[in-house]
Coordinates of C-alpha atoms in Angstrom, one line a residue:
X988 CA -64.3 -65.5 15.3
X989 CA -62.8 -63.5 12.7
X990 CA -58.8 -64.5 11.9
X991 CA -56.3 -61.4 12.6
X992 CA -55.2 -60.3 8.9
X993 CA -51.2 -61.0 8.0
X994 CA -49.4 -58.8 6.6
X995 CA -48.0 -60.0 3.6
X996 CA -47.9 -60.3 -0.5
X997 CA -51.3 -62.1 -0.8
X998 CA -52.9 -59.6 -2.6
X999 CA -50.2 -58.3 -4.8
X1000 CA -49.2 -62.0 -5.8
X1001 CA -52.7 -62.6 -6.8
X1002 CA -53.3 -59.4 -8.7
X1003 CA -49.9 -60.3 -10.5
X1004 CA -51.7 -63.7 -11.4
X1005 CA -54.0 -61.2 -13.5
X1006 CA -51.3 -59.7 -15.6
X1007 CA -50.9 -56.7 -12.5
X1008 CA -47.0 -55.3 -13.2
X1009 CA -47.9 -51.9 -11.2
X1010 CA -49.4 -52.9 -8.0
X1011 CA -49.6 -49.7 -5.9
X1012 CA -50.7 -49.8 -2.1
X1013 CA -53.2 -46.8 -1.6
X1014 CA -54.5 -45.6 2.2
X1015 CA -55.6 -42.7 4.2
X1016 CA -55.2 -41.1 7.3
X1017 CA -56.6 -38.4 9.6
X1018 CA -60.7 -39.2 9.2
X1019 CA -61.5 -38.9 12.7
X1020 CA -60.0 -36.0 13.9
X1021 CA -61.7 -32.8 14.0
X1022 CA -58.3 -30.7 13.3
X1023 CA -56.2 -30.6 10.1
X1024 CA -55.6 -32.3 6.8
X1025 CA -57.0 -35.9 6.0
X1026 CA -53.6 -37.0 4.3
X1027 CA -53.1 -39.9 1.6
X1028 CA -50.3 -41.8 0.4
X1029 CA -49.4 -44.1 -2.4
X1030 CA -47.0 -46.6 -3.0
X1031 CA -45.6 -48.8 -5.5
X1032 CA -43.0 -51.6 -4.1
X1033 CA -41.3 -54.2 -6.4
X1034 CA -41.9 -57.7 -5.8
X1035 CA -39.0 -58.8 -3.8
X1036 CA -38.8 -56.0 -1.8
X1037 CA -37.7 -56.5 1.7
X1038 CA -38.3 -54.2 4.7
X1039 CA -38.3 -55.6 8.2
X1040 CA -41.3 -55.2 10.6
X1041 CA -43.5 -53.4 7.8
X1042 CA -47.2 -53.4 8.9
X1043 CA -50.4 -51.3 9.7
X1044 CA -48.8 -47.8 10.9
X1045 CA -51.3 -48.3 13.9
X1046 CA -49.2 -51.1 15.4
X1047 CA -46.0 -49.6 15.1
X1048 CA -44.4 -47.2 17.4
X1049 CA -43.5 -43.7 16.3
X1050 CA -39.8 -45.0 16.2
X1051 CA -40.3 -47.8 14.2
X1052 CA -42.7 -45.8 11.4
X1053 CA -40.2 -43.1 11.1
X1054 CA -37.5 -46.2 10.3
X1055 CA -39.8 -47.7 7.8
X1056 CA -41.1 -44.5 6.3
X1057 CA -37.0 -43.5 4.9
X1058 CA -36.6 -46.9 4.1
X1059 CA -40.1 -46.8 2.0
X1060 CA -38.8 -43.6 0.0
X1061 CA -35.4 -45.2 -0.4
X1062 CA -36.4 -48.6 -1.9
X1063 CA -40.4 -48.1 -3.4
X1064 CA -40.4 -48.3 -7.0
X1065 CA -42.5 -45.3 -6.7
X1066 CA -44.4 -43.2 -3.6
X1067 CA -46.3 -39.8 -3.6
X1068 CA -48.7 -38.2 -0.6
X1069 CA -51.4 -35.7 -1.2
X1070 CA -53.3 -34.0 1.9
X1071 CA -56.8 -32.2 1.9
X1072 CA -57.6 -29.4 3.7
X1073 CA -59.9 -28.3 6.0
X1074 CA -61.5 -26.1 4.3
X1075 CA -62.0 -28.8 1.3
X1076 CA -63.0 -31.2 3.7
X1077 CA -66.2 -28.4 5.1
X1078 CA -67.3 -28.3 1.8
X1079 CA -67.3 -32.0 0.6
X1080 CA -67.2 -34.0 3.9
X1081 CA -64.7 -36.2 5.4
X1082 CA -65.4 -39.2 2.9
X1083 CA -65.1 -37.4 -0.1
X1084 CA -62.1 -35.5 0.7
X1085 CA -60.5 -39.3 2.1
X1086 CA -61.7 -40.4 -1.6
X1087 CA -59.9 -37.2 -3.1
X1088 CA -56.7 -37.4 -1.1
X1089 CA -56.1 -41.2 -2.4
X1090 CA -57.1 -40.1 -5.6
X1091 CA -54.6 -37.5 -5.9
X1092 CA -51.5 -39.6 -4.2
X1093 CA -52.2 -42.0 -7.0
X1094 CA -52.0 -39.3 -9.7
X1095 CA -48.9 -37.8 -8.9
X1096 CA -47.0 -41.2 -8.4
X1097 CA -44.2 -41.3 -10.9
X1098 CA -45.4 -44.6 -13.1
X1099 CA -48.9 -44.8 -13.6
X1100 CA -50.4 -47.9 -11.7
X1101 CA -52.3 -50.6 -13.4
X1102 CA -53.8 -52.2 -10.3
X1103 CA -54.7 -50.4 -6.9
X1104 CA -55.3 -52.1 -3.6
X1105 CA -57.0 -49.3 -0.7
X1106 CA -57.6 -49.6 2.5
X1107 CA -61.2 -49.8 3.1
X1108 CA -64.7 -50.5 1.7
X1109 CA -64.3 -47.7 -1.5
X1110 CA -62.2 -47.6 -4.6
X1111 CA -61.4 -44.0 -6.4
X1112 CA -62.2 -42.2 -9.5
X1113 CA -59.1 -43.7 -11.4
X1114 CA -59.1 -45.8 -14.5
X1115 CA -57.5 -49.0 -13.3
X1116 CA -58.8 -52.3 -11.5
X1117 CA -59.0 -51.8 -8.0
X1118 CA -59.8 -53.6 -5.6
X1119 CA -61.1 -52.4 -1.3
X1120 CA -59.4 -54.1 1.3
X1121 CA -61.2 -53.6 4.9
X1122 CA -58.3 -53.8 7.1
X1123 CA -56.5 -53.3 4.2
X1124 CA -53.3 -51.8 6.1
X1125 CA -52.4 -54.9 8.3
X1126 CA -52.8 -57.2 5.1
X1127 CA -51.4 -56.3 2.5
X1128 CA -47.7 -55.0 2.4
X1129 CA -48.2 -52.1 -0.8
X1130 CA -51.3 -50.4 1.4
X1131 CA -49.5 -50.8 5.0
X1132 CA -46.3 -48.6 3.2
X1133 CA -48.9 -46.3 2.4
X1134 CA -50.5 -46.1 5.7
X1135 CA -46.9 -45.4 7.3
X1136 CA -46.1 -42.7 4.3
X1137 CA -49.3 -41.1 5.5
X1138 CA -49.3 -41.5 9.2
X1139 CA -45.4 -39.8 9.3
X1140 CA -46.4 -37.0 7.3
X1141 CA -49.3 -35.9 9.0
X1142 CA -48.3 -36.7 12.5
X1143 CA -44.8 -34.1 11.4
X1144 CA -47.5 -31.6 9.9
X1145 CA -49.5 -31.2 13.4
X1146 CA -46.5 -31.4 15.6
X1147 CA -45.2 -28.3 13.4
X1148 CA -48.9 -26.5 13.8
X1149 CA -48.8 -26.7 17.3
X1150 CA -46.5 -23.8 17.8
X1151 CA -48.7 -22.4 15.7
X1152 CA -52.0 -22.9 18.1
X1153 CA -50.3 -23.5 21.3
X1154 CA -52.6 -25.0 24.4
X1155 CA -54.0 -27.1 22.4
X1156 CA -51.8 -30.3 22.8
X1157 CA -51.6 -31.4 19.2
X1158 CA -48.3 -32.5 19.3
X1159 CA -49.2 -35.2 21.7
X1160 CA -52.8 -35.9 20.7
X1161 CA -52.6 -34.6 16.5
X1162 CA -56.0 -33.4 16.3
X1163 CA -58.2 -36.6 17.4
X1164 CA -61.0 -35.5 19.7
X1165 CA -58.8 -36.3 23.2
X1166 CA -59.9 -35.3 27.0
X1167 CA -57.3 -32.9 26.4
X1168 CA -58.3 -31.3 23.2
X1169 CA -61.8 -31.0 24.5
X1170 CA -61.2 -29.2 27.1
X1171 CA -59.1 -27.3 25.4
X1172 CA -61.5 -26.3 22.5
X1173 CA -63.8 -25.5 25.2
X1174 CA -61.5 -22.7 26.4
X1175 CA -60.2 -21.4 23.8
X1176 CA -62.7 -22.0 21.1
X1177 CA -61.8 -23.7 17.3
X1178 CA -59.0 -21.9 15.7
X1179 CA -59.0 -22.0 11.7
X1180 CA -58.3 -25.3 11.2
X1181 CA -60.7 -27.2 12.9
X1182 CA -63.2 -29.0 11.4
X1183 CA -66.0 -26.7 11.4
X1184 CA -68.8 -30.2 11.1
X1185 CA -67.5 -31.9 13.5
X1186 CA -69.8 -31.6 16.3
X1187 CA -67.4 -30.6 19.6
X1188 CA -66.4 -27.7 17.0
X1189 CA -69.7 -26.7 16.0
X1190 CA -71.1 -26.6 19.6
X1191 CA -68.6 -24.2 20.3
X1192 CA -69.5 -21.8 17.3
X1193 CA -73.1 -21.7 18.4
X1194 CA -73.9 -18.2 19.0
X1195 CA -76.3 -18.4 21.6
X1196 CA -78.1 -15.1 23.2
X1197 CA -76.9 -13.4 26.4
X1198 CA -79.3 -13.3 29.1
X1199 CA -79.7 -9.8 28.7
X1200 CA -80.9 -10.3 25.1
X1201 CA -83.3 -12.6 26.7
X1202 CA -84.6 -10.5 28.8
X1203 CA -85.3 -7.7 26.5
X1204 CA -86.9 -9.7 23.5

């Protein structure tokens, strides 16, 4: 049976071994659902830095990431978040536009990293060593900042769009493919920013002919 990752400095301690001064923590979030952004963040933390409870965003409560995510800005070394569209992510698919979001959160960071660890089984188009972690978020501390940087961000972004697209229940389900947003999308259809290739979206934009147009063809 596979061991439960820890969340710790593993990673960065050994890519420090290799001359690493600029270790920045790089993961994604918002794959799977089919409304809004894919959003990425980025972080850079200094060796000895200390903040209590820090892990995968998934295993904290909402309370606890928005604790960790002002004391992430207040004490990284250096942070920056990028979000895709949907639009973008249409036209490239979800991967690439998960790829392009981490890319981007890495370029606008305010030193320029010399080593990258990300969440997951690919690296980016960025001239540094990097190295994928698969469960990346829950062991090592750099990538699980990112994943809580992320995770606040786009979980505020879809709370604020659901006054936009009310009976929807974003706020409480923030796009993933819920009982609730099903049946929702089934009554009221996809509104702009739903993921047009995911397929509960696409069913719904089928165009089919009414019986009458049956009848007389």
């Amino acid at each position: 049976m596979a061991k439960t990752p820890v969340c710790g400095w593993r990673l960065e301690r050994a890519a420090r071994k290799c001359g690493a001064l600029r270790i920045a923590g790089v993961d994604e979030v918002g794959r799977g659902p089919m409304f809004g952004p894919v959003v990425a963040a980025a972080v850079i933390l200094a060796p000895k830095c200390r903040l209590e409870g820090l892990n995968d965003s998934k295993k904290l409560s909402e309370k606890k990431r928005n604790q960790l995510d002002m004391e992430i800005r207040e004490n990284a070394v250096a942070w920056a978040i990028a979000a895709i569209d949907v639009e973008t992510i249409n036209q490239i698919n979800i991967r690439n536009a998960s790829l392009l979001a981490m890319r981007r959160a890495v370029e606008q960071l305010a030193l320029t990293p010399d080593y990258l660890l990300i969440d997951g089984v690919d690296t980016i188009d960025f001239a540094c060593p990097q190295q994928a972690v698969v469960q990346g978020d829950g062991t090592s501390f750099s990538i699980a900042a990112a994943s809580i940087l992320a995770k606040v961000f786009r979980d505020r972004m879809i709370v604020e769009l659901d006054s936009q697209y009310p009976g929807y229940g974003l706020a409480s389900h923030k796009g993933y493919c819920s009982a609730e947003h099903m049946a929702a999308l089934a009554r009221l259809g996809p509104t702009p920013l739903h993921r047009k290739n995911w397929s509960p979206v696409a069913q719904t934009m089928l165009e089919f002919p009414s019986l009458l147009e049956l009848r007389e063809s």
